[in-house]
């Protein structure tokens, strides 16, 4: 391996320390302790783990966390009613409804119901629009914020660099492309219909992959020295029956061509919750009229 390893665990810990200091200063100035509400519907095992981690890490930086565990047959109207209560609750500054939702619930109605100032996921159409228009002050999705921090740990100034985002989801690819554009990169988005993916990857100074396809990106796709950010977290079955976490990039191949690369696990994963905490503090500061 010749590439620099981008240590997401260490950088996420630094972000959490920054949030902890920000929370302490906010509370010392006389404001209410920032509060995050996390809503989980049903008993999906992975979602339960994520929610527990979110609650634990929120409390660890000195914020309040309230957890709402609802049964899988919860009606959409009941969820919307809970969101309205949380919207009106002055002790709650951030609201996160864990995805995926059961199929009988309309995701877009839920996203739109969360007050934009409490939308710590950054999925509400008002926040999506703010980011698309390059306006300051909106809430921005957590994983893209984490990816930008990882990229900046290698290249503090990325203006003029060529960035390719592989994957066009609303959670990662699209908002990330907007952040890269705001940082003055020349940005492309590749997706399932993209032709000649290899050639496009080879042109990228910064390659971010968020497809959920294990091992999609091979070492020979890369421009030598590129910065490679692997957002994929795939559970792959081993021949012995065990499970292994792997990314969307073939790490061993890519690490000998890239200039810097994130591992899986320990790369992008820890950054998402760190920026959820940062967004919750930002929401509390905005509610207090602070920038
Ligand atoms: N499930 C997986 N990732 C996410 C996320 O970023 N936000 C929410 N709300 N649910 C998720």
Tab-separated table of C-alpha atoms and ligand atoms in Angstrom:
chain	number	residue	atom	x	y	z
A	1	UNK	CA	0.000	0.000	0.000
A	2	UNK	CA	1.384	3.391	-0.974
A	3	UNK	CA	-1.683	5.578	-0.402
A	4	UNK	CA	-2.150	7.683	2.705
A	5	UNK	CA	-4.863	6.103	4.872
A	6	UNK	CA	-7.613	8.599	5.758
A	7	UNK	CA	-8.516	7.773	9.364
A	8	UNK	CA	-12.260	8.449	9.668
A	9	UNK	CA	-12.335	7.185	13.245
A	10	UNK	CA	-9.784	9.764	14.384
A	11	UNK	CA	-11.298	12.617	12.343
A	12	UNK	CA	-14.821	11.791	13.618
A	13	UNK	CA	-13.479	11.867	17.186
A	14	UNK	CA	-12.065	15.342	16.464
A	15	UNK	CA	-15.471	16.502	15.119
A	16	UNK	CA	-17.171	15.164	18.263
A	17	UNK	CA	-14.666	17.061	20.442
A	18	UNK	CA	-15.458	20.250	18.516
A	19	UNK	CA	-19.204	19.666	19.037
A	20	UNK	CA	-18.676	18.929	22.742
A	21	UNK	CA	-16.823	22.244	23.148
A	22	UNK	CA	-19.535	24.052	21.178
A	23	UNK	CA	-22.279	22.532	23.356
A	24	UNK	CA	-20.432	23.495	26.554
A	25	UNK	CA	-20.043	27.113	25.369
A	26	UNK	CA	-23.700	27.251	24.254
A	27	UNK	CA	-24.982	25.991	27.611
A	28	UNK	CA	-22.540	28.218	29.560
A	29	UNK	CA	-24.060	31.188	27.708
A	30	UNK	CA	-27.411	30.288	29.290
A	31	UNK	CA	-29.134	28.484	26.427
A	32	UNK	CA	-31.123	25.227	26.771
A	33	UNK	CA	-29.156	21.985	26.321
A	34	UNK	CA	-29.538	21.007	22.618
A	35	UNK	CA	-31.976	18.112	22.213
A	36	UNK	CA	-32.204	15.480	19.458
A	37	UNK	CA	-35.265	13.266	18.921
A	38	UNK	CA	-34.614	9.978	17.118
A	39	UNK	CA	-37.626	8.068	15.816
A	40	UNK	CA	-37.406	4.390	14.862
A	41	UNK	CA	-40.316	2.455	13.399
A	42	UNK	CA	-40.182	-1.339	13.495
A	43	UNK	CA	-37.382	-3.636	14.598
A	44	UNK	CA	-34.861	-3.700	11.729
A	45	UNK	CA	-31.681	-4.935	13.462
A	46	UNK	CA	-29.217	-2.626	11.656
A	47	UNK	CA	-31.460	0.419	12.277
A	48	UNK	CA	-31.679	-0.434	15.972
A	49	UNK	CA	-27.877	-0.454	16.210
A	50	UNK	CA	-27.632	2.903	14.359
A	51	UNK	CA	-30.261	4.476	16.627
A	52	UNK	CA	-28.538	3.242	19.807
A	53	UNK	CA	-25.230	4.665	18.544
A	54	UNK	CA	-26.846	8.001	17.730
A	55	UNK	CA	-28.443	8.260	21.175
A	56	UNK	CA	-25.219	7.258	22.999
A	57	UNK	CA	-22.980	9.628	21.047
A	58	UNK	CA	-25.452	12.526	21.397
A	59	UNK	CA	-25.380	12.163	25.172
A	60	UNK	CA	-21.580	11.756	25.195
A	61	UNK	CA	-21.110	15.296	23.811
A	62	UNK	CA	-23.430	16.797	26.436
A	63	UNK	CA	-26.680	17.003	24.447
A	64	UNK	CA	-30.062	15.499	25.278
A	65	UNK	CA	-31.395	12.623	23.247
A	66	UNK	CA	-34.941	11.306	23.228
A	67	UNK	CA	-35.703	8.024	21.533
A	68	UNK	CA	-39.132	7.103	20.157
A	69	UNK	CA	-39.493	3.409	19.321
A	70	UNK	CA	-42.735	2.767	17.450
A	71	UNK	CA	-44.181	-0.583	16.294
A	72	UNK	CA	-43.875	-1.615	12.624
A	73	UNK	CA	-47.641	-1.206	12.084
A	74	UNK	CA	-47.618	2.467	13.174
A	75	UNK	CA	-49.867	4.445	10.822
A	76	UNK	CA	-48.446	7.320	8.797
A	77	UNK	CA	-50.906	9.704	10.499
A	78	UNK	CA	-49.561	8.687	13.933
A	79	UNK	CA	-45.983	9.322	12.832
A	80	UNK	CA	-46.966	12.717	11.349
A	81	UNK	CA	-48.687	13.600	14.632
A	82	UNK	CA	-45.537	12.746	16.606
A	83	UNK	CA	-43.469	14.893	14.231
A	84	UNK	CA	-45.877	17.830	14.779
A	85	UNK	CA	-45.470	17.442	18.556
A	86	UNK	CA	-41.685	17.413	18.214
A	87	UNK	CA	-41.805	20.417	15.841
A	88	UNK	CA	-43.666	22.346	18.574
A	89	UNK	CA	-41.380	21.201	21.433
A	90	UNK	CA	-38.855	23.946	22.346
A	91	UNK	CA	-36.544	21.434	24.077
A	92	UNK	CA	-36.100	19.484	20.812
A	93	UNK	CA	-33.780	21.122	18.267
A	94	UNK	CA	-33.217	18.208	15.902
A	95	UNK	CA	-35.551	15.471	14.614
A	96	UNK	CA	-34.294	12.352	12.857
A	97	UNK	CA	-36.647	9.663	11.547
A	98	UNK	CA	-34.536	6.575	10.876
A	99	UNK	CA	-34.778	5.038	7.395
A	100	UNK	CA	-35.795	2.707	5.904
A	101	UNK	CA	-39.462	3.217	6.801
A	102	UNK	CA	-42.084	0.452	6.446
A	103	UNK	CA	-43.577	0.427	2.919
A	104	UNK	CA	-47.022	1.709	4.013
A	105	UNK	CA	-45.466	5.054	5.050
A	106	UNK	CA	-44.791	7.750	2.409
A	107	UNK	CA	-41.191	8.867	2.942
A	108	UNK	CA	-41.589	12.199	1.176
A	109	UNK	CA	-44.556	13.186	3.360
A	110	UNK	CA	-42.516	12.381	6.466
A	111	UNK	CA	-39.486	14.356	5.248
A	112	UNK	CA	-41.646	17.363	4.379
A	113	UNK	CA	-43.392	17.261	7.776
A	114	UNK	CA	-40.163	17.806	9.751
A	115	UNK	CA	-39.660	21.526	10.396
A	116	UNK	CA	-36.790	22.693	8.151
A	117	UNK	CA	-34.983	24.276	11.136
A	118	UNK	CA	-35.059	20.899	12.971
A	119	UNK	CA	-34.268	18.787	9.900
A	120	UNK	CA	-30.829	17.532	11.023
A	121	UNK	CA	-30.778	15.003	8.145
A	122	UNK	CA	-31.024	17.894	5.654
A	123	UNK	CA	-33.614	16.004	3.576
A	124	UNK	CA	-36.515	18.508	3.745
A	125	UNK	CA	-37.113	20.074	0.300
A	126	UNK	CA	-36.415	23.560	1.700
A	127	UNK	CA	-32.936	22.489	2.857
A	128	UNK	CA	-32.332	20.572	-0.389
A	129	UNK	CA	-33.220	23.757	-2.281
A	130	UNK	CA	-30.984	25.945	-0.108
A	131	UNK	CA	-28.029	23.658	-0.783
A	132	UNK	CA	-28.816	23.474	-4.509
A	133	UNK	CA	-28.897	27.268	-4.688
A	134	UNK	CA	-25.672	27.580	-2.669
A	135	UNK	CA	-27.445	29.510	0.115
A	136	UNK	CA	-25.871	29.654	3.570
A	137	UNK	CA	-27.597	28.629	6.774
A	138	UNK	CA	-29.550	25.519	5.775
A	139	UNK	CA	-29.028	22.067	7.255
A	140	UNK	CA	-26.935	19.789	5.007
A	141	UNK	CA	-27.020	15.941	4.961
A	142	UNK	CA	-24.566	14.383	7.417
A	143	UNK	CA	-22.662	11.864	5.271
A	144	UNK	CA	-21.767	14.417	2.553
A	145	UNK	CA	-20.543	16.825	5.262
A	146	UNK	CA	-18.410	14.009	6.657
A	147	UNK	CA	-17.012	13.183	3.211
A	148	UNK	CA	-16.029	16.836	2.653
A	149	UNK	CA	-14.183	16.876	5.985
A	150	UNK	CA	-12.280	13.705	5.002
A	151	UNK	CA	-11.335	15.193	1.609
A	152	UNK	CA	-10.198	18.432	3.285
A	153	UNK	CA	-7.961	16.448	5.666
A	154	UNK	CA	-5.906	15.648	2.546
A	155	UNK	CA	-6.544	18.755	0.401
A	156	UNK	CA	-7.572	21.824	2.435
A	157	UNK	CA	-8.221	23.687	-0.841
A	158	UNK	CA	-9.898	21.655	-3.585
A	159	UNK	CA	-10.784	24.556	-5.910
A	160	UNK	CA	-10.237	23.571	-9.528
A	161	UNK	CA	-9.839	19.843	-8.825
A	162	UNK	CA	-11.847	17.324	-10.851
A	163	UNK	CA	-14.306	15.357	-8.696
A	164	UNK	CA	-16.419	12.378	-9.740
A	165	UNK	CA	-19.240	11.207	-7.496
A	166	UNK	CA	-20.377	7.682	-8.351
A	167	UNK	CA	-23.971	7.301	-7.121
A	168	UNK	CA	-26.795	9.844	-7.401
A	169	UNK	CA	-28.812	9.220	-4.217
A	170	UNK	CA	-30.565	12.023	-2.339
A	171	UNK	CA	-28.778	10.953	0.860
A	172	UNK	CA	-25.175	11.050	-0.432
A	173	UNK	CA	-24.412	11.552	-4.144
A	174	UNK	CA	-26.531	14.569	-5.066
A	175	UNK	CA	-25.919	16.682	-1.933
A	176	UNK	CA	-22.214	15.799	-2.017
A	177	UNK	CA	-21.917	16.936	-5.636
A	178	UNK	CA	-23.429	20.273	-4.598
A	179	UNK	CA	-20.929	20.677	-1.744
A	180	UNK	CA	-18.032	19.865	-4.094
A	181	UNK	CA	-19.346	22.435	-6.568
A	182	UNK	CA	-19.614	25.001	-3.774
A	183	UNK	CA	-15.934	24.273	-3.030
A	184	UNK	CA	-15.168	25.129	-6.686
A	185	UNK	CA	-14.418	21.608	-7.905
A	186	UNK	CA	-15.306	20.588	-11.446
A	187	UNK	CA	-17.948	17.984	-10.602
A	188	UNK	CA	-19.489	15.040	-12.430
A	189	UNK	CA	-22.028	12.523	-11.171
A	190	UNK	CA	-21.983	8.961	-12.478
A	191	UNK	CA	-24.938	6.630	-11.986
A	192	UNK	CA	-26.450	3.366	-13.113
A	193	UNK	CA	-26.883	4.556	-16.738
A	194	UNK	CA	-23.427	6.113	-17.062
A	195	UNK	CA	-21.382	4.797	-19.985
A	196	UNK	CA	-17.627	4.368	-19.840
A	197	UNK	CA	-17.382	4.552	-16.057
A	198	UNK	CA	-13.722	3.491	-16.120
A	199	UNK	CA	-12.613	6.389	-18.320
A	200	UNK	CA	-14.533	8.888	-16.207
A	201	UNK	CA	-13.026	7.492	-12.983
A	202	UNK	CA	-9.522	7.761	-14.463
A	203	UNK	CA	-10.018	11.505	-14.991
A	204	UNK	CA	-10.956	12.203	-11.364
A	205	UNK	CA	-8.583	13.846	-8.861
A	206	UNK	CA	-11.219	13.121	-6.214
A	207	UNK	CA	-13.329	9.972	-6.556
A	208	UNK	CA	-16.228	9.381	-4.172
A	209	UNK	CA	-18.113	6.102	-4.503
A	210	UNK	CA	-21.549	5.615	-2.939
A	211	UNK	CA	-23.346	2.869	-4.846
A	212	UNK	CA	-23.787	-0.083	-2.477
A	213	UNK	CA	-22.165	-2.342	-5.094
A	214	UNK	CA	-19.323	-4.216	-3.356
A	215	UNK	CA	-16.006	-3.989	-5.214
A	216	UNK	CA	-17.412	-1.948	-8.142
A	217	UNK	CA	-14.271	0.212	-8.428
A	218	UNK	CA	-11.023	-1.644	-9.221
A	219	UNK	CA	-7.477	-0.349	-8.813
A	220	UNK	CA	-6.960	0.212	-12.544
A	221	UNK	CA	-9.950	2.598	-12.667
A	222	UNK	CA	-7.994	5.207	-10.715
A	223	UNK	CA	-5.931	8.187	-11.710
A	224	UNK	CA	-2.565	7.706	-9.973
A	225	UNK	CA	-2.447	9.823	-6.806
A	226	UNK	CA	-6.231	10.352	-6.665
A	227	UNK	CA	-8.071	10.826	-3.368
A	228	UNK	CA	-10.579	7.967	-3.021
A	229	UNK	CA	-13.510	8.115	-0.598
A	230	UNK	CA	-15.467	4.865	-0.259
A	231	UNK	CA	-18.946	5.440	1.186
A	232	UNK	CA	-20.044	1.813	0.681
A	233	UNK	CA	-20.698	-0.365	3.710
A	234	UNK	CA	-21.634	-3.782	2.328
A	235	UNK	CA	-22.113	-6.963	4.322
A	236	UNK	CA	-20.604	-9.684	2.137
A	237	UNK	CA	-20.911	-13.430	2.859
A	238	UNK	CA	-17.536	-15.226	3.149
A	239	UNK	CA	-16.966	-18.827	1.906
A	240	UNK	CA	-16.819	-19.958	5.576
A	241	UNK	CA	-20.324	-18.511	6.158
A	242	UNK	CA	-19.143	-15.455	8.102
A	243	UNK	CA	-19.909	-11.845	7.190
A	244	UNK	CA	-17.354	-9.212	6.196
A	245	UNK	CA	-17.840	-5.461	5.816
A	246	UNK	CA	-16.496	-4.264	2.477
A	247	UNK	CA	-16.711	-1.055	0.529
A	248	UNK	CA	-17.568	-0.246	-3.089
A	249	UNK	CA	-13.831	-0.039	-3.887
A	250	UNK	CA	-11.419	-3.008	-4.016
A	251	UNK	CA	-9.229	-1.577	-1.264
A	252	UNK	CA	-6.064	-3.664	-1.752
A	253	UNK	CA	-5.889	-2.754	-5.446
A	254	UNK	CA	-6.842	0.899	-5.021
A	255	UNK	CA	-4.411	1.536	-2.158
A	256	UNK	CA	-1.418	0.979	-4.443
A	257	UNK	CA	-2.591	3.534	-7.055
A	258	UNK	CA	-4.441	6.190	-5.013
A	259	UNK	CA	-2.717	9.040	-3.196
A	260	UNK	CA	-5.106	8.788	-0.250
A	261	UNK	CA	-7.960	6.404	0.537
A	262	UNK	CA	-10.553	5.672	3.227
A	263	UNK	CA	-10.782	2.162	4.703
A	264	UNK	CA	-14.064	0.281	5.268
A	265	UNK	CA	-14.843	0.129	8.115
A	266	UNK	CA	-13.281	3.149	9.829
A	267	UNK	CA	-13.538	5.654	6.968
A	268	UNK	CA	-16.795	7.437	6.141
A	269	UNK	CA	-18.939	5.393	8.596
A	270	UNK	CA	-18.017	7.210	11.830
A	271	UNK	CA	-18.337	10.630	10.160
A	272	UNK	CA	-22.115	10.415	9.633
A	273	UNK	CA	-23.073	10.428	13.310
A	274	UNK	CA	-20.362	13.005	14.111
A	275	UNK	CA	-22.032	15.418	11.669
A	276	UNK	CA	-25.496	14.538	12.986
A	277	UNK	CA	-24.248	15.906	16.311
A	278	UNK	CA	-22.772	18.964	14.574
A	279	UNK	CA	-26.090	19.581	12.789
A	280	UNK	CA	-28.023	19.282	16.063
A	281	UNK	CA	-25.782	21.930	17.650
A	282	UNK	CA	-26.193	24.106	14.533
A	283	UNK	CA	-30.003	23.752	14.773
A	284	UNK	CA	-29.946	24.720	18.472
A	285	UNK	CA	-27.741	27.740	17.716
A	286	UNK	CA	-30.075	28.827	14.899
A	287	UNK	CA	-33.111	28.436	17.184
A	288	UNK	CA	-31.318	30.731	19.661
A	289	UNK	CA	-30.778	33.298	16.911
A	290	UNK	CA	-27.014	32.638	16.745
A	291	UNK	CA	-25.129	31.903	13.531
B	1	LIG	N1	-30.634	5.282	7.447
B	1	LIG	C1	-29.400	5.095	6.902
B	1	LIG	N2	-28.746	6.284	6.801
B	1	LIG	C2	-29.581	7.230	7.252
B	1	LIG	C3	-29.472	8.650	7.414
B	1	LIG	O1	-28.474	9.298	7.078
B	1	LIG	N3	-30.564	9.265	7.954
B	1	LIG	C4	-31.684	8.591	8.328
B	1	LIG	N4	-32.699	9.278	8.834
B	1	LIG	N5	-31.815	7.274	8.199
B	1	LIG	C5	-30.762	6.605	7.677
